[in-house]
PDB file of C-alpha atoms in Angstrom:
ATOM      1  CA  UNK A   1     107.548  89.259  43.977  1.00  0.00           C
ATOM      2  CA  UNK A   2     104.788  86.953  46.096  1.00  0.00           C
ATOM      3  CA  UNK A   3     101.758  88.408  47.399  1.00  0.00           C
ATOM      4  CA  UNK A   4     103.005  87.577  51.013  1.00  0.00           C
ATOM      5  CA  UNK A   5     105.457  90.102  50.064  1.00  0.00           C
ATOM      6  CA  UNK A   6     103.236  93.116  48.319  1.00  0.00           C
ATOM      7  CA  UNK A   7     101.489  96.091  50.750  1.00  0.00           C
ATOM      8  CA  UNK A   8      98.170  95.297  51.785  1.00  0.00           C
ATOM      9  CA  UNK A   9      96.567  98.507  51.457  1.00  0.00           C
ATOM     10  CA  UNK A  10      96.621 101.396  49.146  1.00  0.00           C
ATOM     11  CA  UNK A  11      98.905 104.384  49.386  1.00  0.00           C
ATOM     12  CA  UNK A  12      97.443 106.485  51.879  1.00  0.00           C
ATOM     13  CA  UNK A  13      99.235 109.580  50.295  1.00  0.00           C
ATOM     14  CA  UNK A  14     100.389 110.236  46.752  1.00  0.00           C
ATOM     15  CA  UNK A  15     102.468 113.017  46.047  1.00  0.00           C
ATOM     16  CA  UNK A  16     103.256 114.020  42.448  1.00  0.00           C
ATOM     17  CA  UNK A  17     106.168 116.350  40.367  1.00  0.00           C
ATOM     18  CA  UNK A  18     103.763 117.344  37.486  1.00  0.00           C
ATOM     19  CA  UNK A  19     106.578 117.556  34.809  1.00  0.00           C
ATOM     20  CA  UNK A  20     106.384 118.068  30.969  1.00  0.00           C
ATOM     21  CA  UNK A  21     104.122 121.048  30.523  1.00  0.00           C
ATOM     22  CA  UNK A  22     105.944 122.762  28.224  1.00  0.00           C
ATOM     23  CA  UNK A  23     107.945 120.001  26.311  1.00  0.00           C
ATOM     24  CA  UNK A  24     104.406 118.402  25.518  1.00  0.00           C
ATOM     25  CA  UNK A  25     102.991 122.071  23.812  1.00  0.00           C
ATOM     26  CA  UNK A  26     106.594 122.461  22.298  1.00  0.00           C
ATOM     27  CA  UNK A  27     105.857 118.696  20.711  1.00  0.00           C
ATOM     28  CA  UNK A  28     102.680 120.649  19.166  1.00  0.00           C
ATOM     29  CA  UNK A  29     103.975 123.835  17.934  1.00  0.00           C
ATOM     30  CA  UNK A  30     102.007 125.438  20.830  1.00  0.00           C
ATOM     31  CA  UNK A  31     102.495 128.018  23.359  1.00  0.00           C
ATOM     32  CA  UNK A  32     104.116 127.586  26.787  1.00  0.00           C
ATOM     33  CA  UNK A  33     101.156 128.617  28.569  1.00  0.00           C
ATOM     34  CA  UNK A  34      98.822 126.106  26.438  1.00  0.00           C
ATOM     35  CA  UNK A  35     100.999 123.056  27.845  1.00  0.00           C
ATOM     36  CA  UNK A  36      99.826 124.490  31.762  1.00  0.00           C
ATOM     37  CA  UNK A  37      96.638 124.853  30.822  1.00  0.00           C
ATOM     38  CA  UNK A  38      96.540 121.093  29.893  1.00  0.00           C
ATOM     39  CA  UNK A  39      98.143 120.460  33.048  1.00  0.00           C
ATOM     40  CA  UNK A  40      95.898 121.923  35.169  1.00  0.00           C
ATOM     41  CA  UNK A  41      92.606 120.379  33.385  1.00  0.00           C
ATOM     42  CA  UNK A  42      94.910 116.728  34.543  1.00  0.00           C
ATOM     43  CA  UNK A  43      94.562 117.593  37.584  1.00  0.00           C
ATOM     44  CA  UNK A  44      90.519 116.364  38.198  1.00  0.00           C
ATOM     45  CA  UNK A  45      90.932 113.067  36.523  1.00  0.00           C
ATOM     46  CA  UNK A  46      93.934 112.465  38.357  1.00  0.00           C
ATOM     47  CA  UNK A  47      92.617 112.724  41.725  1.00  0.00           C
ATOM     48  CA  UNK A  48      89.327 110.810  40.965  1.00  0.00           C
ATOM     49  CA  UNK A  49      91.476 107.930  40.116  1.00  0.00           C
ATOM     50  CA  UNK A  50      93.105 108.064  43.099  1.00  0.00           C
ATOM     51  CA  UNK A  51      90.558 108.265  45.069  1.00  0.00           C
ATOM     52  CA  UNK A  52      89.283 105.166  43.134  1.00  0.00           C
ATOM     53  CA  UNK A  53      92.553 103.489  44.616  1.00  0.00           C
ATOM     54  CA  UNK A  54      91.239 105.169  48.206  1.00  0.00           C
ATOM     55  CA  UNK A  55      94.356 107.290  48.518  1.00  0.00           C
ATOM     56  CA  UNK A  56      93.647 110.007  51.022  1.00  0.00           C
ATOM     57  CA  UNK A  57      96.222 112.272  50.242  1.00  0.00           C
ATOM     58  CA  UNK A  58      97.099 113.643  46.858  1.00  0.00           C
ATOM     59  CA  UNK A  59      99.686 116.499  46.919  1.00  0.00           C
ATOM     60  CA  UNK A  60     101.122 118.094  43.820  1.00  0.00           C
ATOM     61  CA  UNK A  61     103.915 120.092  43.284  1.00  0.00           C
ATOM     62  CA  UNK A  62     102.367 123.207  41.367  1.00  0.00           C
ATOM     63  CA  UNK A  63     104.983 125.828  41.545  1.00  0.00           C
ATOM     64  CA  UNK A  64     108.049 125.481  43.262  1.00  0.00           C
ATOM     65  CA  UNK A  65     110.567 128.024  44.863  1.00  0.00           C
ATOM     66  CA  UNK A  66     112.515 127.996  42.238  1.00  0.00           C
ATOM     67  CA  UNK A  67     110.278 128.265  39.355  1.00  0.00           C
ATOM     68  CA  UNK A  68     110.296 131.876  39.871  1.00  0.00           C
ATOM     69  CA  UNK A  69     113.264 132.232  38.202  1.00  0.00           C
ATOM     70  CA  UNK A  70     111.106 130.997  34.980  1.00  0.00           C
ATOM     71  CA  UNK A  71     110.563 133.821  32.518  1.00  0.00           C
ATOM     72  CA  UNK A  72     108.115 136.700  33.605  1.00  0.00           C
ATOM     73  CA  UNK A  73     105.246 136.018  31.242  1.00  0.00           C
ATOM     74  CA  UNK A  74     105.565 132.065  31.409  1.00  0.00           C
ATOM     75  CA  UNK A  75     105.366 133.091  35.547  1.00  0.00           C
ATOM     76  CA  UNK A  76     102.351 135.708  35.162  1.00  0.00           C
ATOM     77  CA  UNK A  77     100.662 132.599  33.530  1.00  0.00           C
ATOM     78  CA  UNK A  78     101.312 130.215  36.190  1.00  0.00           C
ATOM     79  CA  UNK A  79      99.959 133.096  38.710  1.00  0.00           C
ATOM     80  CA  UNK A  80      96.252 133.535  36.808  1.00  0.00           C
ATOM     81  CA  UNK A  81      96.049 129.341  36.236  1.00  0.00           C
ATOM     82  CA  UNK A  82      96.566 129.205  39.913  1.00  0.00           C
ATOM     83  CA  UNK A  83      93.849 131.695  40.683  1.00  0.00           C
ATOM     84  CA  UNK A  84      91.098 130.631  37.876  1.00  0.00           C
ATOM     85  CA  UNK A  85      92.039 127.180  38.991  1.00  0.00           C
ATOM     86  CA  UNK A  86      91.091 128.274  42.923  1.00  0.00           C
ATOM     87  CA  UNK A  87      88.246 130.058  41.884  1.00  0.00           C
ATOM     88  CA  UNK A  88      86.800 127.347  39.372  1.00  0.00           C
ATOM     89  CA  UNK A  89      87.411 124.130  41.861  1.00  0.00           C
ATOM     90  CA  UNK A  90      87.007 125.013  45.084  1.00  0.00           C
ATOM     91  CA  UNK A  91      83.244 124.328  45.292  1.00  0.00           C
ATOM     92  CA  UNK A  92      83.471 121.669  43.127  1.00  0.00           C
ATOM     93  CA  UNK A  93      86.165 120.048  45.681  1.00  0.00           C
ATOM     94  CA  UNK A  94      83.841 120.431  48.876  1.00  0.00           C
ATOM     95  CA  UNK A  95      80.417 118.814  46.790  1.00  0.00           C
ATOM     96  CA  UNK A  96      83.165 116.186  46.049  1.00  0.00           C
ATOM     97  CA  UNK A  97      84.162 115.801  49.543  1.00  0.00           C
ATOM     98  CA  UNK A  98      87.205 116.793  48.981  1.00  0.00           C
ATOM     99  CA  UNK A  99      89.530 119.287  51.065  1.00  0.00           C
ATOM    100  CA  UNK A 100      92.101 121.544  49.836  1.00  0.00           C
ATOM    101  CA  UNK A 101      95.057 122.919  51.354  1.00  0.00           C
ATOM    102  CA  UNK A 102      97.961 124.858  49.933  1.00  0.00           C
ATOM    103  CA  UNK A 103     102.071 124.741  51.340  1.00  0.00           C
ATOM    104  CA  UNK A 104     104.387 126.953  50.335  1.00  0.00           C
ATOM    105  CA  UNK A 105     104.984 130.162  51.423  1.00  0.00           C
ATOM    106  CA  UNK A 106     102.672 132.710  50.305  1.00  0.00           C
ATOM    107  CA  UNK A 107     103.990 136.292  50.716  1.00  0.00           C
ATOM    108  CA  UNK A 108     105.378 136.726  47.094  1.00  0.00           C
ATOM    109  CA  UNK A 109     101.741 136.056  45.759  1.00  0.00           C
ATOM    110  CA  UNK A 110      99.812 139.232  44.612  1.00  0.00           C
ATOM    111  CA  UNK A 111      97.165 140.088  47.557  1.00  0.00           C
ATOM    112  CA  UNK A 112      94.372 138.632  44.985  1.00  0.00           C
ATOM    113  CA  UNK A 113      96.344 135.723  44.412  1.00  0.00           C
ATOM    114  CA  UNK A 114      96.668 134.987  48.201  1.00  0.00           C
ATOM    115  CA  UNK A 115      92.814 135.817  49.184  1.00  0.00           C
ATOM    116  CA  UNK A 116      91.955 133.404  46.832  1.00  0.00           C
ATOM    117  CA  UNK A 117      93.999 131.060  48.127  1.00  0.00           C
ATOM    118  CA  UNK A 118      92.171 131.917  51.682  1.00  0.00           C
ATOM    119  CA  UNK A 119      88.682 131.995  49.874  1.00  0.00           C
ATOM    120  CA  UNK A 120      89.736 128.596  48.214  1.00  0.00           C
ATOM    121  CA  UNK A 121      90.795 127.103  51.425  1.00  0.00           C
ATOM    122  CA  UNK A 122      87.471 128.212  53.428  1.00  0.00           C
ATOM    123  CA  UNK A 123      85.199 126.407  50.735  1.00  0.00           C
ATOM    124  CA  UNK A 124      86.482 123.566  50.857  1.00  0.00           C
ATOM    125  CA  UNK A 125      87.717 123.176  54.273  1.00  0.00           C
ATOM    126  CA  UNK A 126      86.590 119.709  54.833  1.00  0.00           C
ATOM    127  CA  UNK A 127      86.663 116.476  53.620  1.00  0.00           C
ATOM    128  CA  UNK A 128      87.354 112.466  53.474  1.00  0.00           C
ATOM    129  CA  UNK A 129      90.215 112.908  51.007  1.00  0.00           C
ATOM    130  CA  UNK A 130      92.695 115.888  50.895  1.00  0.00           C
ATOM    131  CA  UNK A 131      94.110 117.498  47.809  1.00  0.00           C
ATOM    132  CA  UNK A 132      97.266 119.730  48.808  1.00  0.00           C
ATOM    133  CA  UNK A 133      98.571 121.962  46.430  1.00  0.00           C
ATOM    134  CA  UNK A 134     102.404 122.940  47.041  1.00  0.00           C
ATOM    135  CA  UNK A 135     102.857 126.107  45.332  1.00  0.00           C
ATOM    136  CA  UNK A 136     105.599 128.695  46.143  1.00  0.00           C
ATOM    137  CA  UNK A 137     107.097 125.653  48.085  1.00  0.00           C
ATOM    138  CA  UNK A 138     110.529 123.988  48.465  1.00  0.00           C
ATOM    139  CA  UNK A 139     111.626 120.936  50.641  1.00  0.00           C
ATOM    140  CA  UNK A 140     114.380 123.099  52.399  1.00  0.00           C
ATOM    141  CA  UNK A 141     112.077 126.016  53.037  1.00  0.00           C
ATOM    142  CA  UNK A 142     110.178 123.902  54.968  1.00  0.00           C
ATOM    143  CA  UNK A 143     112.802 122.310  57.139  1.00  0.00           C
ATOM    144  CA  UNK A 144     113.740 125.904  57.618  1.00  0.00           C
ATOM    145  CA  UNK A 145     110.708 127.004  58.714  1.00  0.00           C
ATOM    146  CA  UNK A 146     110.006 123.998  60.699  1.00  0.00           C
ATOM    147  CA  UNK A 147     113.170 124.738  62.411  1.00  0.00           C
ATOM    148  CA  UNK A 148     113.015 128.728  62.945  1.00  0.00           C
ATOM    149  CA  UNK A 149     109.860 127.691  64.568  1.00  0.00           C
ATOM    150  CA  UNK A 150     111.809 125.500  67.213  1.00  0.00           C
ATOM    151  CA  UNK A 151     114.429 127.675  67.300  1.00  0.00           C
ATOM    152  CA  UNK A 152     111.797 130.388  68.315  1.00  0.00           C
ATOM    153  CA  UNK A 153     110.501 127.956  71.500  1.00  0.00           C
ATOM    154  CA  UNK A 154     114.004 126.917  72.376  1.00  0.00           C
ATOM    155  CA  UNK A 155     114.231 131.327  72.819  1.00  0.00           C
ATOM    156  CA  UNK A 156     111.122 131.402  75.038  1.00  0.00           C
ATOM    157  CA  UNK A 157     112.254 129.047  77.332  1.00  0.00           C
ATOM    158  CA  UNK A 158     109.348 126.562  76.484  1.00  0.00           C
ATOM    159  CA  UNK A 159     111.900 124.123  74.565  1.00  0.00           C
ATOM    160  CA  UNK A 160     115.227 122.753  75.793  1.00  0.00           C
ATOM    161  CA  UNK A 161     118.004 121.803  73.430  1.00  0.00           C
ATOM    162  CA  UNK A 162     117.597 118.823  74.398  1.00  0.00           C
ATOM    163  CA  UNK A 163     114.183 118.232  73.763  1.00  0.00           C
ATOM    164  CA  UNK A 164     114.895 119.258  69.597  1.00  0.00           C
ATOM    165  CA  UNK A 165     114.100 116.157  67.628  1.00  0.00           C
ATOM    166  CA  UNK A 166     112.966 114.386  64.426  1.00  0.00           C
ATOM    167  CA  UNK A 167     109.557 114.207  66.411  1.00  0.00           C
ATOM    168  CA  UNK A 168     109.539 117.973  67.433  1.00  0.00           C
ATOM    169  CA  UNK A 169     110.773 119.449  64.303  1.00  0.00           C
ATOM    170  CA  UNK A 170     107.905 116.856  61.921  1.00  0.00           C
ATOM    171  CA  UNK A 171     105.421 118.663  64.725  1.00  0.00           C
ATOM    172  CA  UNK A 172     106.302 122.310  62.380  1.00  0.00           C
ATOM    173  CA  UNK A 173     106.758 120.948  58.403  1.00  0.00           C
ATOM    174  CA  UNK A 174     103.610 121.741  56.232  1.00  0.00           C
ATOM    175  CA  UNK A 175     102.162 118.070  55.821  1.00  0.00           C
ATOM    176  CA  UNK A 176     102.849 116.760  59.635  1.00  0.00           C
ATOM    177  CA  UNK A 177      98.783 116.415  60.595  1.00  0.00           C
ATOM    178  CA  UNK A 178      98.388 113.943  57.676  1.00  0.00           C
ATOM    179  CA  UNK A 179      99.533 110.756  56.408  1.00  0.00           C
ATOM    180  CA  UNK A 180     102.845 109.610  55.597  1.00  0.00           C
ATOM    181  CA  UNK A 181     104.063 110.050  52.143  1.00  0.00           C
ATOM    182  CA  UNK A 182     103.739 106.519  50.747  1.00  0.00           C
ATOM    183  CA  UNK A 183     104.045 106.957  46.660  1.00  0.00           C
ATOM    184  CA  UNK A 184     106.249 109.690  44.727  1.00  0.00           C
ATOM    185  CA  UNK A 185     105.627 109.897  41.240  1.00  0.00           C
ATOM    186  CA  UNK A 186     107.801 112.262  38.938  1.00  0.00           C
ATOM    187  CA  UNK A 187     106.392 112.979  35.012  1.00  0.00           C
ATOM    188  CA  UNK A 188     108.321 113.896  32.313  1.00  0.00           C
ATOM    189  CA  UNK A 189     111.326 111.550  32.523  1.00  0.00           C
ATOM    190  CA  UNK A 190     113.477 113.098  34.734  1.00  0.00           C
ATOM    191  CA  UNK A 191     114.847 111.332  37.551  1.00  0.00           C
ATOM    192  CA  UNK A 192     115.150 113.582  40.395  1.00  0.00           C
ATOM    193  CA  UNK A 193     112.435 114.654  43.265  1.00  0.00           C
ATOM    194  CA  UNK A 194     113.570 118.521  42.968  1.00  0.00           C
ATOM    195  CA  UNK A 195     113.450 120.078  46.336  1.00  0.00           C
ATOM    196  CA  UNK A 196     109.908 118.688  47.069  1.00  0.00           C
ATOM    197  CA  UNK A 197     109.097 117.395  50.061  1.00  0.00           C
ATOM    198  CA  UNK A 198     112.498 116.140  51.263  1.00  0.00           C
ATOM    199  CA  UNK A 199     111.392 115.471  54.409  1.00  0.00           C
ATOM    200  CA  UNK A 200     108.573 113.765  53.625  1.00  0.00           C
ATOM    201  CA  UNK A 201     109.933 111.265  51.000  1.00  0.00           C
ATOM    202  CA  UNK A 202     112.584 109.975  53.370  1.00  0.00           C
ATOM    203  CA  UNK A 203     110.710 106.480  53.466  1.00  0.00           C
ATOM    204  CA  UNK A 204     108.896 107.009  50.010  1.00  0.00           C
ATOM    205  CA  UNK A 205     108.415 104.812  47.553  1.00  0.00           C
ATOM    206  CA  UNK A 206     109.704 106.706  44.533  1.00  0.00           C
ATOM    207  CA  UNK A 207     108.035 105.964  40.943  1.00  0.00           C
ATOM    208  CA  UNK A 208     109.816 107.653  37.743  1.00  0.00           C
ATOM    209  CA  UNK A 209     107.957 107.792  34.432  1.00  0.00           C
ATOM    210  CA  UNK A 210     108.234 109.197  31.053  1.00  0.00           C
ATOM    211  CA  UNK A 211     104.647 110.659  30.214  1.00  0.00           C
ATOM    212  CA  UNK A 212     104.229 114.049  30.413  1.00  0.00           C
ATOM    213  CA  UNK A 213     102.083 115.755  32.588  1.00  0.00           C
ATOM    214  CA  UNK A 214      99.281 116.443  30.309  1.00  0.00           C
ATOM    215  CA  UNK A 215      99.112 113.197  29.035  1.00  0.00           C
ATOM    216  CA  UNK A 216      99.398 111.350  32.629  1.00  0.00           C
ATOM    217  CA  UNK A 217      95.772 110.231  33.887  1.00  0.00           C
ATOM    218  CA  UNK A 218      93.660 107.249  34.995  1.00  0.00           C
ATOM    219  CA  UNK A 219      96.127 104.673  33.023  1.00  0.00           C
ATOM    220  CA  UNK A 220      99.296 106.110  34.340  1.00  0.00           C
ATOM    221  CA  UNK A 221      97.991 106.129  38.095  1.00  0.00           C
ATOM    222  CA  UNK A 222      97.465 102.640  37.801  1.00  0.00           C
ATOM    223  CA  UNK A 223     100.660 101.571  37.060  1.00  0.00           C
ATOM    224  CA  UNK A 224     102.444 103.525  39.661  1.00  0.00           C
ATOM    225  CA  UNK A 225      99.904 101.927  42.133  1.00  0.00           C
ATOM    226  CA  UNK A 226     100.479  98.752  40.529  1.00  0.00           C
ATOM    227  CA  UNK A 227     104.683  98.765  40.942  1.00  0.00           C
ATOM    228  CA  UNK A 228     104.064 100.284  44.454  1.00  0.00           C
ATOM    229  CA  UNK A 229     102.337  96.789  45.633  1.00  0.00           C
ATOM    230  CA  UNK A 230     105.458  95.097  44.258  1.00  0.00           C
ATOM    231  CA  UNK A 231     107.313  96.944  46.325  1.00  0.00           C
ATOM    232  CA  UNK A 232     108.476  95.563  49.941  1.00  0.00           C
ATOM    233  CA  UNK A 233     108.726  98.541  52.380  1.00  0.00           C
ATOM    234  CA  UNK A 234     111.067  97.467  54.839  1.00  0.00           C
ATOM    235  CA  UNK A 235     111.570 100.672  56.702  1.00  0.00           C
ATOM    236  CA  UNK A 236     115.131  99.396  57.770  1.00  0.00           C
ATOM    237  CA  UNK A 237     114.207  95.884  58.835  1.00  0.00           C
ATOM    238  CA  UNK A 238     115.178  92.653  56.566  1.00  0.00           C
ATOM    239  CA  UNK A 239     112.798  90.774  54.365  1.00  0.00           C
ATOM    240  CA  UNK A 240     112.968  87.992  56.907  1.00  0.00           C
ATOM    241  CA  UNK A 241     111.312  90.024  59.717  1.00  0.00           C
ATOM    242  CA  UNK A 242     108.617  91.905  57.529  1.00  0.00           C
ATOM    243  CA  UNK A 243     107.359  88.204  56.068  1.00  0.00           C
ATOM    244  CA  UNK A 244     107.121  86.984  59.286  1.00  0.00           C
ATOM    245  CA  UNK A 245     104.967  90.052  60.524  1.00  0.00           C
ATOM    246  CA  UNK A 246     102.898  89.229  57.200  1.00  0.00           C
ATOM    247  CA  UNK A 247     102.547  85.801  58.320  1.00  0.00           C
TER     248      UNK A 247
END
C-alpha cells in the first residue's frame, strides 16, 4: 500500500488481550501462576514502547468477567498479582508521567483488593499518557451499565426517549473521556476479541498474533504499529474519497 494511503499519526490508543500466560509456563514445565507472573513483569516494557510510538492510551485486558469461572487457586493468584502489581507500580507510573485507571466492575474484589485499587488510582492520578487496566470487566457489562445509567435519567424525567443515542449512551461506557480505540492486538493466537471492549472496537483496527503474552514486548509492538500504518481506515467512506482528503 502507498504512503498517500498509510495513517499519518500514531495510534492514539492501544488496547491489548494479554493471552498465553499459562500455555507459555505449560511449554516450561512450570506452574500456572509462574506464566502470570511473567505477564505482569510484560507489562512495563510494553507500555514504554508504546509510548515510544506516542500512543496515549494503552488499555489491557487483565481479568475479564468471565475469568472467574477459572479455577479458585489459579483466581486467588490473579487477585494478589493484581494487588502487588498496584502496590509496586503506582508510584513508579506517576514519576513516569503516567496515569492509571481501572474498568470493570469492582464489587466482587476483596475490600483490600479494591482500596488498593483506590490507593493505586490516587497516586497516579495524572498524567500525559494513560495506562487503563480492565479487570473484572466485560464489553456487555459495560453497555449494560452505560445503559441502566440512561435508563435511570429517562426515569427522572431529565432524558426523553427520544433523546437515547449512540452519543448519549458513549457519554456512560468506561473509556468515553479518552481517545478512540485505534489498534487491537490479541496474543496467543486466538482470533477472537472476547467480550472486551465491544463498543469500543467498532472502528478498530484489529491485529492477531501468535506470541504469547510473556514473550510479547518492544519487537512485537512494532509490528502491530507497523501493519496498522498499512492499514486504510475508511470509517465507511471509499478509498477514492479518503485519498483525496490525503491529497
Amino acid at each position: 500500500m502507498s504512503e498517500q494511503t498509510a495513517p499519518k499519526t500514531s495510534p492514539r490508543h492501544i488496547g491489548i488481550i494479554m493471552d498465553g500466560n499459562n500455555r507459555w509456563a505449560k511449554q516450561r514445565g512450570l506452574g500456572g501462576g509462574s506464566g502470570h507472573k511473567a505477564g505482569v513483569e510484560k507489562i512495563r516494557a510494553v507500555l514504554k514502547a508504546c509510548r515510544e510510538h506516542k500512543v496515549e492510551v494503552l488499555t489491557l485486558f487483565a481479568f475479564s468477567s468471565e475469568n472467574w469461572r477459572r479455577p479458585p487457586k489459579e483466581v486467588e493468584a490473579l487477585m494478589s498479582l493484581f494487588y502487588s502489581y498496584l502496590r509496586r507500580e503506582a508510584r513508579k507510573l506517576r514519576d513516569e508521567n503516567v496515569a492509571l485507571r481501572v474498568i470493570g466492575r469492582r464489587d466482587r474484589f476483596s475490600p483490600k483488593l479494591q482500596d488498593a485499587i483506590a490507593e493505586a488510582e490516587s497516586i497516579a492520578c495524572e498524567g500525559e499518557a494513560t495506562l487503563v487496566i480492565a479487570a473484572d470487566y466485560g464489553g456487555r457489562w459495560d453497555i449494560a451499565q452505560a445503559s441502566q445509567k440512561l435508563a435511570e435519567q429517562v426515569r427522572a424525567g431529565d432524558l426523553s426517549p427520544e433523546e437515547v443515542d449512540e452519543d448519549s449512551l458513549h457519554k456512560h461506557t468506561c473509556l468515553a473521556d479518552l481517545p478512540e480505540l485505534d489498534l487491537l492486538i490479541r496474543t496467543g493466537g486466538e482470533v477472537r476479541i472476547s467480550n472486551f471492549l465491544l463498543w469500543q472496537c467498532s472502528y478498530s483496527e484489529l491485529y492477531f498474533c501468535d506470541c504469547l503474552w510473556p514473550d510479547f514486548g518492544p519487537e512485537q509492538i512494532e509490528a502491530a504499529v507497523s501493519d496498522f500504518y498499512q492499514r486504510q481506515r475508511r470509517f465507511g467512506k471509499t478509498s477514492e474519497q479518503i485519498l483525496a482528503e490525503q491529497a
